[in-house]
Amino acid sequence: MKEFWTTAASMMGVWAFCQGILHAVFPPELRVAALRLLYRLSGYFSAYCYYDITEIDGVNTNELYNAVQIYLSSSASISGTRLSLTRGLNSSAITFGLSNNDRLVDSFGGAAVEWEHVVTQRQNQTFTWRPLPEEKRGFTLRIKKKHKNLILNSYLDFVSDTAEELRRKSQDRLLFTNSRGGSLDSRGHPWESVPFKHPSTFDTLAMDPITKSEIISDLEDFVNGESFYQKTGRAWKRGYLLYGPPGTGKSSMIAAMANYLSYDIYDLELSEVSTNSELRKLLMKTTSKSIIVIEDIDCSVNLTNRRKAAGNRRSAAELAAEDGGNAVTLSGLLNFTDGLWSCCGSERIFVFTTNHIEKLDPALLRSGRMDLHIHMSYCSFPAVKILAKNYLGLEESELPEELQAVIGAAEMTPADVGEVLIRHRREKSGAVAELVKEMKSRAEIKRVRSTARIGCGVEDEEQEKRPLDYPGNPSEDENCNNFEEKNDK
């Protein structure tokens, strides 16, 4: 035993001596070059080739990494024995995938494909404009060299298409918001998301059936019109303007569109965006098959900078200061919806909502930006029938005839009708009676106010000659308001 340890010590001494001579004779650069040569030779004679798909490509998120992650989480392609299970906050589905540094084998067209999920700790970062995640993640794809053309030309496209289909069908639709303005998180995403679970559909949407069918047909033509848009040289996008009084179902219409098309929703808050460049950055980070929503566009930011600049020639900085520091201009919004940057993606729908269409700039209303204008009006009798069926389960034959006669003069929104039915939903007949009573009351108030306005419009000659700014001289609107307040009391 003693001789064994003596021989081992001698061998270690000889190895240390040779290593010292090697380091002294061959400089580090030569040793690195020799290792690279050996690596290339081994790769040349090897029957396999390797491809790395990292999570972050420079400063942008690698979409192929996300596609591979979704594809490998499907039960049809999983063959590994160790999986990671996750469920996001407010999510109803459990997703599973490869654990760190684990492998699985897939097949395509008779070729074996091996995937490995590689996770390593990132080295200490120098100062960067955007912090990176602490872990460096990626997939390593190992294939045989003879299958190289098949995998690169067909398999990766198959993975991307399958992942997109799986994401649409199996995963929850998402509602995105830009609560951080246009700033990016550690993974390069400016949007935050939550699962979208709004129950509104076109079947439950209270509006005129003819208008509803026209909207559905337009959506179907858009979804199936890829070849048409390519042939005509138009970007594959469409714009909708929903306008009308508050409570007429504009948000419910957006939710019904998203549920019908299985699209994600990007709720763009313009007041959180500081510059036009941030607006373009948000647009570039949206995905295809999505709905980009700008609600209350007439109230979000000041979109009349063009008229202001033409009137007093003040600088954009001064106008931005008056608008509370927001520098998003009308020109920036126009380029966002119909400029060159709007073509950075496909199959996207822009939806704008407003309560006052007359306040919007005509440049926003033209075709190509707001292609279809949809007036969300007060409840008609067909809309009341839908609400009665949704809330009370009543058919048209169970509704009184006087309901149809008074609904036009009442001018009640679907939200108002729904509130009356919710309060009295325990008694179906009583709910309908209360609805008729409420409509008659509103119709009478409308009639009295209309009469008051007509009466206030008749002024004697001396009253018309008085200056409007004369102290103590009430204006016509004040007279009407005072008269209406008395009638209300």
XYZ file of C-alpha atoms in Angstrom:
489
model
C 0.000 0.000 0.000
C 2.917 2.298 0.809
C 4.424 1.688 -2.619
C 1.100 2.650 -4.279
C 0.953 6.044 -2.595
C 4.629 6.625 -3.377
C 4.037 5.895 -7.067
C 0.921 8.119 -7.103
C 2.851 10.996 -5.525
C 5.617 10.605 -8.108
C 3.137 10.655 -10.972
C 1.454 13.801 -9.597
C 4.856 15.458 -9.303
C 5.696 14.579 -12.898
C 2.295 15.909 -14.058
C 2.790 19.178 -12.162
C 6.293 19.531 -13.662
C 5.009 18.932 -17.189
C 2.130 21.354 -16.646
C 4.561 24.037 -15.468
C 6.739 23.518 -18.545
C 3.610 23.610 -20.771
C 2.501 26.928 -19.280
C 6.005 28.361 -19.591
C 6.559 27.270 -23.195
C 3.051 27.788 -24.653
C 1.446 31.215 -24.004
C -2.282 31.419 -23.092
C -3.227 32.656 -26.573
C -1.687 29.587 -28.182
C -3.439 27.258 -25.758
C -6.830 28.883 -26.489
C -6.219 28.567 -30.212
C -5.324 24.883 -29.803
C -8.539 24.241 -27.833
C -10.596 25.948 -30.521
C -8.959 23.815 -33.171
C -9.715 20.637 -31.230
C -13.330 21.782 -30.768
C -13.727 22.398 -34.492
C -12.206 19.066 -35.375
C -14.509 17.254 -32.959
C -17.480 19.135 -34.405
C -16.431 18.315 -37.943
C -16.254 14.593 -37.260
C -19.352 14.611 -34.994
C -22.685 13.433 -36.411
C -24.633 16.118 -34.521
C -24.986 19.884 -34.691
C -26.243 22.211 -31.957
C -28.318 25.419 -31.990
C -28.838 27.784 -29.050
C -32.110 29.700 -28.640
C -31.644 32.279 -25.882
C -34.468 34.024 -24.061
C -33.119 37.527 -24.716
C -31.503 38.404 -28.020
C -29.424 41.462 -27.237
C -31.990 43.786 -25.667
C -35.149 42.280 -27.184
C -37.104 39.200 -26.194
C -36.573 36.230 -28.506
C -40.031 35.255 -29.746
C -38.723 31.849 -30.848
C -37.824 31.058 -27.229
C -41.400 31.766 -26.134
C -42.741 29.633 -28.992
C -40.513 26.677 -28.045
C -41.545 27.016 -24.403
C -45.243 26.861 -25.280
C -44.746 24.034 -27.774
C -42.831 21.871 -25.308
C -45.502 22.420 -22.657
C -48.083 20.575 -24.744
C -48.846 17.020 -23.656
C -48.338 15.730 -27.195
C -44.661 16.614 -27.306
C -43.649 16.092 -23.682
C -41.654 12.927 -23.085
C -39.488 14.029 -20.172
C -39.786 12.538 -16.709
C -39.136 15.730 -14.751
C -41.370 18.726 -15.398
C -41.935 22.102 -13.766
C -45.535 23.057 -12.932
C -46.559 26.715 -12.740
C -49.758 28.702 -12.446
C -49.690 32.462 -12.773
C -51.496 34.933 -10.552
C -55.251 35.021 -11.328
C -54.746 32.266 -13.895
C -57.104 29.302 -14.128
C -54.746 26.945 -15.982
C -51.669 25.026 -14.827
C -48.795 25.023 -17.294
C -45.885 22.635 -17.268
C -42.540 22.548 -19.018
C -38.956 21.394 -18.790
C -37.120 21.821 -15.520
C -33.805 23.580 -15.441
C -31.100 21.745 -17.400
C -33.420 18.851 -18.253
C -33.930 17.255 -21.682
C -36.637 15.710 -23.800
C -36.783 14.075 -27.220
C -39.223 15.020 -29.965
C -39.625 13.699 -33.505
C -40.543 15.362 -36.778
C -40.689 13.761 -40.192
C -38.758 10.717 -38.990
C -35.959 12.875 -37.495
C -35.143 12.751 -33.786
C -34.886 16.145 -32.069
C -33.443 16.667 -28.601
C -34.241 19.779 -26.574
C -32.349 20.870 -23.456
C -33.436 23.726 -21.200
C -30.225 25.453 -20.108
C -30.368 27.823 -17.130
C -27.206 29.466 -15.783
C -26.495 32.361 -13.465
C -25.666 35.575 -15.250
C -22.332 37.162 -14.429
C -22.141 40.504 -12.671
C -23.539 43.083 -15.032
C -21.966 46.354 -15.913
C -24.106 49.480 -16.040
C -26.804 49.114 -18.699
C -29.811 51.199 -19.656
C -32.048 48.212 -18.864
C -31.295 45.603 -16.166
C -31.238 41.969 -17.287
C -32.602 38.951 -15.392
C -30.301 37.232 -12.914
C -30.678 33.910 -14.746
C -29.653 33.321 -18.324
C -32.162 30.974 -19.963
C -32.221 29.265 -23.295
C -32.914 26.076 -25.221
C -30.260 23.979 -26.940
C -31.425 22.048 -29.989
C -29.406 18.946 -30.956
C -30.062 17.279 -34.312
C -28.191 15.095 -36.738
C -26.444 16.902 -39.552
C -28.293 14.958 -42.207
C -31.588 16.355 -40.868
C -30.358 19.960 -40.840
C -32.389 21.214 -43.809
C -35.573 19.510 -42.602
C -35.333 20.971 -39.108
C -34.345 24.507 -40.050
C -36.731 24.879 -42.988
C -39.826 23.087 -41.687
C -39.605 22.041 -38.040
C -39.036 25.476 -36.506
C -41.924 26.936 -38.516
C -44.064 24.034 -37.322
C -43.076 24.799 -33.718
C -43.994 28.493 -34.098
C -47.370 27.773 -35.739
C -48.268 25.091 -33.197
C -47.291 27.345 -30.293
C -49.473 30.169 -31.610
C -52.442 27.842 -31.987
C -51.919 26.373 -28.513
C -51.641 29.809 -26.977
C -54.914 30.915 -28.509
C -56.901 27.784 -27.654
C -55.534 26.482 -24.364
C -54.296 29.561 -22.584
C -56.365 32.360 -21.126
C -56.772 35.462 -23.183
C -54.849 38.357 -21.690
C -55.634 41.972 -20.965
C -52.525 44.153 -21.222
C -51.983 47.611 -19.783
C -49.126 50.106 -19.946
C -49.190 51.139 -16.300
C -45.464 51.992 -16.456
C -45.935 54.274 -19.440
C -43.494 53.082 -22.078
C -40.663 51.843 -19.842
C -39.458 48.244 -20.144
C -39.196 45.634 -17.425
C -36.199 43.330 -16.893
C -37.275 41.102 -19.783
C -37.967 43.903 -22.224
C -41.758 44.028 -21.901
C -43.528 47.414 -21.578
C -46.915 45.759 -21.000
C -48.330 44.141 -17.855
C -51.023 41.508 -18.259
C -53.827 39.808 -16.347
C -56.172 37.027 -17.544
C -59.114 38.406 -19.497
C -62.371 36.819 -18.310
C -65.067 39.250 -19.405
C -68.252 37.225 -20.120
C -69.682 39.538 -22.791
C -70.539 37.928 -26.129
C -72.483 39.006 -29.193
C -75.367 36.830 -27.996
C -75.674 38.784 -24.744
C -74.857 42.192 -26.246
C -77.909 44.484 -26.128
C -78.071 46.267 -29.474
C -79.897 46.210 -32.774
C -79.602 42.684 -34.299
C -79.057 44.039 -37.825
C -76.136 46.213 -36.714
C -74.771 43.331 -34.698
C -74.813 40.970 -37.678
C -73.082 43.592 -39.829
C -70.285 43.909 -37.265
C -69.854 40.126 -37.060
C -69.660 39.870 -40.854
C -67.069 42.631 -40.968
C -64.948 40.866 -38.343
C -65.129 37.572 -40.214
C -64.121 39.251 -43.469
C -61.140 40.791 -41.689
C -59.960 37.540 -40.104
C -60.231 35.631 -43.389
C -58.843 38.424 -45.546
C -55.084 37.892 -45.360
C -54.747 37.203 -49.090
C -56.995 40.169 -49.907
C -54.912 42.603 -47.874
C -51.690 41.286 -49.420
C -53.124 41.531 -52.937
C -54.307 45.101 -52.449
C -51.100 46.234 -50.713
C -52.814 47.241 -47.467
C -51.636 46.552 -43.945
C -53.631 43.745 -42.336
C -55.367 45.874 -39.729
C -58.746 47.488 -39.193
C -59.994 50.414 -37.149
C -63.330 50.784 -35.344
C -64.813 53.843 -33.669
C -67.450 53.256 -31.004
C -69.259 56.475 -30.128
C -72.363 57.331 -28.189
C -73.598 58.314 -24.707
C -72.074 56.704 -21.596
C -73.560 53.353 -20.625
C -74.464 52.234 -24.145
C -72.157 49.178 -24.068
C -68.926 50.317 -25.740
C -66.699 48.327 -23.360
C -69.000 45.313 -23.642
C -68.706 45.522 -27.420
C -64.894 45.379 -27.168
C -65.095 42.357 -24.866
C -67.530 40.618 -27.235
C -65.161 41.208 -30.157
C -62.224 39.770 -28.214
C -64.196 36.701 -27.124
C -65.530 36.133 -30.633
C -62.086 36.319 -32.280
C -60.081 34.865 -29.344
C -57.820 37.934 -29.435
C -55.815 39.506 -26.619
C -56.605 43.108 -25.648
C -54.052 45.889 -25.235
C -55.668 48.705 -23.249
C -53.515 51.691 -24.171
C -53.609 54.516 -21.639
C -52.362 57.539 -23.569
C -52.069 59.699 -20.463
C -49.281 57.390 -19.208
C -47.223 57.780 -22.401
C -44.725 60.638 -22.367
C -43.471 60.838 -25.942
C -44.276 59.666 -29.456
C -41.245 57.369 -29.365
C -42.695 55.571 -26.329
C -45.945 55.198 -28.248
C -44.094 53.518 -31.129
C -42.258 51.291 -28.657
C -45.572 50.114 -27.201
C -46.904 49.377 -30.686
C -43.836 47.307 -31.589
C -44.320 45.163 -28.475
C -47.896 44.186 -29.313
C -48.549 40.780 -30.839
C -50.552 39.765 -33.856
C -54.167 38.655 -33.392
C -54.829 41.381 -30.852
C -57.140 44.334 -30.241
C -55.523 47.664 -29.339
C -58.022 49.797 -27.418
C -57.898 53.548 -26.750
C -60.923 54.451 -24.643
C -62.291 57.997 -24.341
C -59.841 59.251 -26.932
C -61.241 62.780 -26.690
C -60.323 62.893 -22.974
C -57.014 60.976 -22.908
C -54.659 63.640 -24.256
C -54.965 66.947 -26.072
C -55.230 66.017 -29.738
C -55.739 69.560 -30.981
C -52.056 70.554 -30.964
C -52.156 71.045 -34.702
C -54.862 73.669 -34.429
C -53.121 75.279 -31.457
C -49.821 75.492 -33.292
C -51.542 77.015 -36.315
C -53.199 79.627 -34.122
C -50.312 80.924 -32.053
C -47.192 79.166 -33.388
C -46.062 78.138 -29.932
C -43.541 75.362 -29.471
C -44.473 71.755 -28.829
C -42.734 71.931 -25.459
C -45.017 74.776 -24.320
C -48.094 72.889 -25.489
C -46.885 69.763 -23.720
C -46.392 71.746 -20.509
C -49.982 72.963 -20.718
C -51.145 69.376 -21.172
C -49.506 68.248 -17.938
C -46.178 67.166 -19.426
C -47.656 64.779 -21.982
C -45.903 65.174 -25.331
C -47.964 62.699 -27.379
C -49.152 64.698 -30.366
C -51.867 64.239 -32.931
C -49.220 63.498 -35.533
C -47.753 60.770 -33.319
C -51.163 59.174 -32.832
C -51.889 59.294 -36.571
C -48.595 57.554 -37.326
C -49.396 55.037 -34.602
C -52.681 54.048 -36.228
C -51.929 54.425 -39.932
C -48.238 55.239 -40.418
C -45.258 53.103 -41.321
C -44.943 51.830 -37.747
C -48.495 50.504 -37.786
C -47.348 47.862 -40.306
C -44.954 46.266 -37.780
C -47.316 43.351 -37.212
C -50.393 41.820 -38.776
C -53.993 40.928 -37.963
C -54.517 43.693 -35.450
C -57.643 45.700 -34.717
C -57.659 49.264 -33.386
C -60.744 50.247 -31.390
C -61.380 53.827 -30.274
C -64.222 54.928 -28.024
C -65.614 58.386 -27.375
C -68.713 60.031 -25.965
C -68.310 63.093 -28.193
C -67.401 62.309 -31.783
C -67.623 65.993 -32.703
C -64.513 66.707 -30.606
C -62.253 64.430 -32.655
C -59.982 65.759 -35.353
C -61.225 64.910 -38.867
C -57.846 63.335 -39.644
C -58.590 60.617 -37.074
C -62.025 59.863 -38.484
C -61.008 59.079 -42.038
C -60.849 55.554 -43.474
C -57.611 53.746 -42.788
C -57.638 54.897 -39.175
C -61.245 54.549 -38.105
C -62.661 52.441 -40.918
C -66.042 51.606 -39.383
C -67.998 54.042 -37.212
C -70.436 52.278 -34.886
C -73.032 54.380 -33.090
C -73.843 52.898 -29.686
C -77.276 54.420 -29.089
C -79.982 54.215 -26.449
C -81.955 51.034 -25.950
C -84.345 50.003 -28.673
C -87.037 47.371 -28.255
C -84.857 44.557 -29.740
C -82.131 45.480 -27.234
C -84.629 45.404 -24.350
C -85.749 41.943 -25.472
C -82.153 40.700 -25.238
C -81.723 42.223 -21.768
C -85.025 40.767 -20.537
C -83.965 37.342 -21.735
C -80.475 37.643 -20.216
C -81.571 38.935 -16.807
C -85.038 37.410 -16.363
C -85.296 34.634 -18.937
C -88.367 36.272 -20.507
C -89.406 35.878 -24.138
C -90.867 38.589 -26.364
C -94.425 37.316 -25.856
C -94.115 37.927 -22.096
C -93.282 41.630 -22.489
C -96.133 44.208 -22.389
C -96.970 46.174 -25.539
C -96.695 49.523 -23.754
C -92.982 48.824 -23.257
C -92.385 49.129 -26.986
C -94.480 52.290 -27.157
C -92.596 54.215 -24.460
C -89.037 53.034 -24.922
C -88.182 55.470 -27.706
C -89.095 58.576 -25.680
C -87.416 57.343 -22.475
C -83.851 57.283 -23.931
C -82.509 54.729 -21.458
C -79.114 53.152 -21.983
C -78.545 49.385 -21.666
C -76.794 50.069 -18.359
C -79.889 51.859 -17.017
C -82.242 49.093 -18.148
C -79.956 46.426 -16.739
C -79.829 48.157 -13.353
C -83.634 48.225 -13.098
C -83.857 44.542 -14.000
C -81.107 43.597 -11.519
C -82.827 45.381 -8.625
C -86.116 43.546 -9.242
C -84.873 40.256 -10.696
C -86.472 38.170 -7.932
C -89.950 38.907 -9.376
C -90.073 38.784 -13.150
C -93.455 40.454 -13.595
C -92.599 43.103 -11.019
C -89.289 43.832 -12.758
C -91.003 44.462 -16.088
C -93.614 46.680 -14.416
C -90.886 48.703 -12.711
C -89.071 49.039 -16.021
C -92.182 50.394 -17.727
C -92.758 52.787 -14.808
C -89.169 54.031 -15.007
C -89.421 54.553 -18.761
C -92.658 56.528 -18.440
C -91.097 58.694 -15.755
C -88.044 59.456 -17.901
C -90.161 60.111 -20.959
C -92.230 62.647 -18.987
C -89.084 64.381 -17.709
C -87.770 64.598 -21.259
C -91.052 66.101 -22.440
C -91.097 68.737 -19.686
C -87.504 69.733 -20.315
C -88.101 69.957 -24.050
C -91.057 72.235 -23.419
C -88.957 74.351 -21.059
C -86.243 74.799 -23.651
C -88.788 75.885 -26.259
C -90.245 78.368 -23.811
C -86.855 79.751 -22.899
C -86.044 80.285 -26.567
C -88.772 82.999 -26.859
C -87.365 86.261 -25.532
C -88.714 89.734 -25.779
C -86.896 92.282 -27.860
C -85.377 94.194 -24.920
C -84.026 91.000 -23.400
C -82.278 90.151 -26.662
C -80.677 93.612 -26.797
C -79.132 93.305 -23.324
C -75.417 92.428 -23.310
C -74.767 88.843 -22.290
C -72.053 89.811 -19.813
C -74.223 92.389 -18.031
C -74.016 91.778 -14.238
C -77.222 90.348 -12.941
C -78.516 89.504 -16.399
C -78.968 85.710 -16.482
C -78.084 84.003 -19.701
C -80.522 81.885 -21.699
C -78.905 78.679 -20.428
C -79.193 79.845 -16.816
C -82.881 80.662 -17.283
C -83.477 77.227 -18.780
C -81.522 75.505 -16.016
C -83.417 77.350 -13.309
C -86.701 76.469 -14.968
C -85.683 72.818 -15.273
C -84.590 72.690 -11.609
C -88.013 73.952 -10.561
C -89.743 71.336 -12.692
C -87.477 68.599 -11.315
C -88.379 69.596 -7.773
